[in-house]
C-alpha cells in the first residue's frame, strides 16, 4: 500500500477523530489570540502613555516570551491550581505568549503615530477617549495587525505541544503516530492540517487588514 | 472676536520661560502675525489661545471671557487650527478630514460631507480630490485641505502655526494669495505664526515681533515695523533691505508721470516702441529692440515702480492704463526724489512724535 | 507548588543530576545551532546582498513559524529512525528559518546610500558584504540568533519525549509517574536556562554591535521582529 493510500485509509477510519482534533485545535489557538488582543490594547496604551510602565512591563513580557512552552504549560497547573490535563492551562499559556507579542506591537504601533496628527485631533476638540478610538487606534492598526498575524500563526503551531501532556488538538496525531511506532499517516495528516490552518488564518488576517486599513495601501505607493 | 493676552506667562516644568508676561490685544477680523526667531515662544503663545497649553500665570481672554473658564474640547471646536504639514488624518479620506469638526459637534455625517465638498472647492481644490486619502495629495494640496478642515465649522477664530513653511516658494506664494483672498471674503480673526519676516509683512494686518525669552519686542502694522523698528533687535530681524520693502506700502498713484507723446518718446537714446498704444520694447540707435521688462498701473506700489525703473534699459518705468496702453513714464531719478522726500517727512513726524512722547 | 525535588542536593550531582543534564541539553542545542548558522548565515548574507531569492528568504521565515515543531520532529524521525543525528537534524531544520530571514532582513535593510558609497570608494562586492553590510546588520542578525536559540532549546526539550537526554527527561519521566515536584523542577530549570541564555545573547548583542549603530537612548525603537514559535 502506498503512503497516499495509507493516508486515505487512516482518514476513512479516524475521520471523526481528525475532525474533532481540528476543531479543538482551532479553539485552543484562537481563544487566546482574541483575549490577548483585547488585553493588549489598554496595556500597549499604558506602555506608551506612562514612561514608568514601559520598562518593567516590556521586560516582563520578553522574559515570559523566553520561557519554553512545555515548561510554562507544566508550571501553570501549580500556579493556577488546575489539573495537568486541563485545557485551561493551554489557553492561559498561549494567552500569555500572545499577550507578550501583542503588547509590544501595540506599543510600537502607537509610538509610531505622527505626534502632530494627534495634536491636530486634540486641537480640533476631540476628548481623549474618543480621540484614542477615532485616531490613535486606527493609525496603529498596521503595526498591531502585523503582530496579530505572528501571534495567530505561532499559536496554531504551538498548540501541538499540548498533546505531550495529553491535551487534544492536532498534536494528538503526532503522539498517535509515535505510539504506533512512527506510523507516517497521522503524522503527515497532522502536519499538513496544522500548516494549512495557520496559512488560512494568516490569509484571513491579511484580508481583514486590507479591509480595515485601506489607507495604508495608498500610502505605501 | 478680540483675543487678549494679559500678562500671560508660560514656564515649562524644566524651567524654560517660553512666554514672559505677554500683554497683547489681537484685533478682531484681521490677520495678526506672530513672528520671531526660533524658540522665542510663538507656538506656545498661540497654543495658549485654544488651551493646548495652559499659562502658568496671567490670562488669555476671547471677547473678555477667560479661556480657562471653558471646557477645552468645546472651546477648540470654535477655533480652527492649522499646522505645518497640515497634520491631516492619514486614515480618513480628504472629505472626511474636512468634515471632522462638524461631525464632532453633532452635524449629521452626510450634511457635513456635502459642505466639506463645497469647502474643498473654496480653497482651490476639486471635489473629486475629496475621495482620496491625504497621502495621494501634494504637500501644497494637503495644506489647502488643512485650511478647509480648520474652516469647516465656520469658527470665528483661526490659529495657524507655520502653515506654509513646508512647501516650496512658488506654492507658498499661491497659498498666501489664497489665504488673503479667503480672508477678504470671511473676515475671521486670524493669528498666524511664522519665522519668515517677508511672510509676516505680506499677510499681516498687524505684526507682533517676539524676541528670545518670550518677550514682545514690537506690535505694529507692517509698514510701521519697516519704517520705524522699536529697537535694534527688531531692526536686525526685519533685515537690511527694509527701506526697499517699505516701499510696498506706498502707492504709485501720486508719482509725477512724464507723458508719452504721439510723435515718439526718446529716453537716454532709446525710443519707446508702441503697438496700438501698447508698449512692446525700446529701440536703440542701432535699431535693436530691447525688452520693456514690464509695466505698472496707478494701483501698484512704489516698490513695483522702483523695481521696474531699475530693470528698464532706459531707466524709466512705463505706466499703462487699465487697457494696457502706455500713458507715461517714471524715471529712476523721479523715484529716488520721491523716496527721499517721503523718508524726510516720515522722520520729521517721528522726531516730533518722539519729543512729544 | 512543591520545590522539594529541585532543592534536594542529591539531584544536583551524578549522571542523572541537573548539571549533567543541563550540559547535555546545551551540547546538542549548541551543535544544532552551529550547523544551522553555518548554513543560514552565508546564505542570508548572499540573498540580502544580491537581492536574488528574497521571496524565498521571506516565505521561509513565515513557513518556519507555521511548522509545528512536534510534527516536524516526528516526521524526520519517522523517515530516518530514532537517534541523536536525526534529532539534531530536526533542530537544524527548525533553526534555519529564523536565522535566514533575520540575516536577509538585516543585510537588505542596510541603507542603500551607504552601500553605494562603499562601492564608490572602490570596495569589491565581498568586501562590501562582509565589511559594511554585515556589521551594520549585526543587531538584526543577532536578533535572529536569539530567536533560533530559544527555538532550539525549546524543541530539544520535546526531543526527550522520543529518546534524548536533556532537561526534557524530568518533564516526561515526571509525567509518566505523576511526580509533579520532578516536573516542576525540570520546568523551572529549563525556564531559567532559557532566560539566562537569552540574557547572555542580549549582552553579546550589545557588546559586539558597533557603537555607531547602537540605537541611542530616547530614539524610537525598531519594530520588534516577528519571533518564531518555541
Ligand atoms: N514641552 C516643553 N517643555 C519644555 N520646554 C519647551 C516645551 N515646548 C517648548 N519649550 C521651549 O519653550 C521655548 C519656546 O518654544 P516655542 O515652541 O513656543 O517656540 P517657537 O517660537 O514656536 O519656535 P519655532 O519657530 O522653532 O517653532 C523654546 O525654548 C522651547 O525649547
Ligand atoms: Mg513653533
PDB file of N, CA, C and O in Angstrom, chain B residues 74-98:
ATOM      1  N   UNK B  74     -14.777  71.856  23.931  1.00  0.00           N
ATOM      2  CA  UNK B  74     -15.804  72.704  23.345  1.00  0.00           C
ATOM      3  C   UNK B  74     -15.197  73.996  22.809  1.00  0.00           C
ATOM      4  O   UNK B  74     -15.533  74.455  21.719  1.00  0.00           O
ATOM      5  N   UNK B  75     -14.268  74.561  23.578  1.00  0.00           N
ATOM      6  CA  UNK B  75     -13.564  75.775  23.144  1.00  0.00           C
ATOM      7  C   UNK B  75     -12.876  75.534  21.793  1.00  0.00           C
ATOM      8  O   UNK B  75     -12.984  76.337  20.859  1.00  0.00           O
ATOM      9  N   UNK B  76     -12.192  74.400  21.687  1.00  0.00           N
ATOM     10  CA  UNK B  76     -11.382  74.134  20.494  1.00  0.00           C
ATOM     11  C   UNK B  76     -12.237  73.959  19.251  1.00  0.00           C
ATOM     12  O   UNK B  76     -11.780  74.231  18.140  1.00  0.00           O
ATOM     13  N   UNK B  77     -13.454  73.469  19.414  1.00  0.00           N
ATOM     14  CA  UNK B  77     -14.296  73.287  18.227  1.00  0.00           C
ATOM     15  C   UNK B  77     -14.704  74.626  17.633  1.00  0.00           C
ATOM     16  O   UNK B  77     -15.145  74.698  16.491  1.00  0.00           O
ATOM     17  N   UNK B  78     -14.570  75.695  18.421  1.00  0.00           N
ATOM     18  CA  UNK B  78     -14.893  77.027  17.893  1.00  0.00           C
ATOM     19  C   UNK B  78     -13.652  77.743  17.364  1.00  0.00           C
ATOM     20  O   UNK B  78     -13.723  78.909  16.985  1.00  0.00           O
ATOM     21  N   UNK B  79     -12.499  77.067  17.425  1.00  0.00           N
ATOM     22  CA  UNK B  79     -11.262  77.697  16.996  1.00  0.00           C
ATOM     23  C   UNK B  79     -10.583  76.805  15.962  1.00  0.00           C
ATOM     24  O   UNK B  79     -10.211  75.677  16.265  1.00  0.00           O
ATOM     25  N   UNK B  80     -10.458  77.293  14.734  1.00  0.00           N
ATOM     26  CA  UNK B  80      -9.777  76.499  13.717  1.00  0.00           C
ATOM     27  C   UNK B  80      -8.288  76.453  13.984  1.00  0.00           C
ATOM     28  O   UNK B  80      -7.722  77.391  14.565  1.00  0.00           O
ATOM     29  N   UNK B  81      -7.645  75.365  13.558  1.00  0.00           N
ATOM     30  CA  UNK B  81      -6.222  75.210  13.866  1.00  0.00           C
ATOM     31  C   UNK B  81      -5.527  74.566  12.675  1.00  0.00           C
ATOM     32  O   UNK B  81      -5.924  73.496  12.214  1.00  0.00           O
ATOM     33  N   UNK B  82      -4.515  75.226  12.156  1.00  0.00           N
ATOM     34  CA  UNK B  82      -3.775  74.707  11.002  1.00  0.00           C
ATOM     35  C   UNK B  82      -2.302  74.653  11.372  1.00  0.00           C
ATOM     36  O   UNK B  82      -1.770  75.612  11.931  1.00  0.00           O
ATOM     37  N   UNK B  83      -1.648  73.511  11.081  1.00  0.00           N
ATOM     38  CA  UNK B  83      -0.232  73.405  11.405  1.00  0.00           C
ATOM     39  C   UNK B  83       0.590  73.054  10.179  1.00  0.00           C
ATOM     40  O   UNK B  83       0.059  72.699   9.134  1.00  0.00           O
ATOM     41  N   UNK B  84       1.899  73.175  10.356  1.00  0.00           N
ATOM     42  CA  UNK B  84       2.850  72.785   9.324  1.00  0.00           C
ATOM     43  C   UNK B  84       2.580  71.332   8.942  1.00  0.00           C
ATOM     44  O   UNK B  84       2.203  70.537   9.786  1.00  0.00           O
ATOM     45  N   UNK B  85       2.775  70.958   7.698  1.00  0.00           N
ATOM     46  CA  UNK B  85       2.487  69.599   7.218  1.00  0.00           C
ATOM     47  C   UNK B  85       1.019  69.216   7.419  1.00  0.00           C
ATOM     48  O   UNK B  85       0.680  68.036   7.367  1.00  0.00           O
ATOM     49  N   UNK B  86       0.187  70.204   7.714  1.00  0.00           N
ATOM     50  CA  UNK B  86      -1.261  70.015   7.761  1.00  0.00           C
ATOM     51  C   UNK B  86      -1.784  69.116   8.883  1.00  0.00           C
ATOM     52  O   UNK B  86      -2.843  69.355   9.418  1.00  0.00           O
ATOM     53  N   UNK B  87      -1.012  68.070   9.269  1.00  0.00           N
ATOM     54  CA  UNK B  87      -1.478  67.185  10.345  1.00  0.00           C
ATOM     55  C   UNK B  87      -2.792  66.517  10.003  1.00  0.00           C
ATOM     56  O   UNK B  87      -3.624  66.280  10.868  1.00  0.00           O
ATOM     57  N   UNK B  88      -2.976  66.181   8.734  1.00  0.00           N
ATOM     58  CA  UNK B  88      -4.227  65.536   8.328  1.00  0.00           C
ATOM     59  C   UNK B  88      -4.270  64.106   8.862  1.00  0.00           C
ATOM     60  O   UNK B  88      -3.234  63.501   9.106  1.00  0.00           O
ATOM     61  N   UNK B  89      -5.482  63.563   9.015  1.00  0.00           N
ATOM     62  CA  UNK B  89      -5.620  62.174   9.450  1.00  0.00           C
ATOM     63  C   UNK B  89      -5.366  61.267   8.251  1.00  0.00           C
ATOM     64  O   UNK B  89      -6.178  61.254   7.318  1.00  0.00           O
ATOM     65  N   UNK B  90      -4.281  60.492   8.271  1.00  0.00           N
ATOM     66  CA  UNK B  90      -3.953  59.692   7.093  1.00  0.00           C
ATOM     67  C   UNK B  90      -4.975  58.594   6.827  1.00  0.00           C
ATOM     68  O   UNK B  90      -5.064  58.095   5.716  1.00  0.00           O
ATOM     69  N   UNK B  91      -5.757  58.216   7.849  1.00  0.00           N
ATOM     70  CA  UNK B  91      -6.670  57.093   7.680  1.00  0.00           C
ATOM     71  C   UNK B  91      -8.058  57.528   7.248  1.00  0.00           C
ATOM     72  O   UNK B  91      -8.952  56.699   7.153  1.00  0.00           O
ATOM     73  N   UNK B  92      -8.250  58.822   7.023  1.00  0.00           N
ATOM     74  CA  UNK B  92      -9.554  59.266   6.564  1.00  0.00           C
ATOM     75  C   UNK B  92      -9.422  59.938   5.223  1.00  0.00           C
ATOM     76  O   UNK B  92      -8.430  60.614   4.957  1.00  0.00           O
ATOM     77  N   UNK B  93     -10.463  59.827   4.413  1.00  0.00           N
ATOM     78  CA  UNK B  93     -10.417  60.494   3.120  1.00  0.00           C
ATOM     79  C   UNK B  93     -10.387  61.998   3.360  1.00  0.00           C
ATOM     80  O   UNK B  93     -10.695  62.485   4.452  1.00  0.00           O
ATOM     81  N   UNK B  94     -10.011  62.711   2.318  1.00  0.00           N
ATOM     82  CA  UNK B  94      -9.895  64.156   2.413  1.00  0.00           C
ATOM     83  C   UNK B  94     -11.207  64.779   2.885  1.00  0.00           C
ATOM     84  O   UNK B  94     -11.229  65.624   3.783  1.00  0.00           O
ATOM     85  N   UNK B  95     -12.313  64.323   2.306  1.00  0.00           N
ATOM     86  CA  UNK B  95     -13.583  64.950   2.654  1.00  0.00           C
ATOM     87  C   UNK B  95     -13.952  64.652   4.114  1.00  0.00           C
ATOM     88  O   UNK B  95     -14.463  65.516   4.832  1.00  0.00           O
ATOM     89  N   UNK B  96     -13.622  63.454   4.586  1.00  0.00           N
ATOM     90  CA  UNK B  96     -13.897  63.148   5.991  1.00  0.00           C
ATOM     91  C   UNK B  96     -12.977  63.919   6.923  1.00  0.00           C
ATOM     92  O   UNK B  96     -13.355  64.266   8.040  1.00  0.00           O
ATOM     93  N   UNK B  97     -11.757  64.193   6.468  1.00  0.00           N
ATOM     94  CA  UNK B  97     -10.890  65.068   7.237  1.00  0.00           C
ATOM     95  C   UNK B  97     -11.551  66.421   7.426  1.00  0.00           C
ATOM     96  O   UNK B  97     -11.596  66.957   8.526  1.00  0.00           O
ATOM     97  N   UNK B  98     -12.049  66.958   6.322  1.00  0.00           N
ATOM     98  CA  UNK B  98     -12.634  68.294   6.379  1.00  0.00           C
ATOM     99  C   UNK B  98     -13.891  68.294   7.250  1.00  0.00           C
ATOM    100  O   UNK B  98     -14.172  69.247   7.966  1.00  0.00           O
TER     101      UNK B  98
END
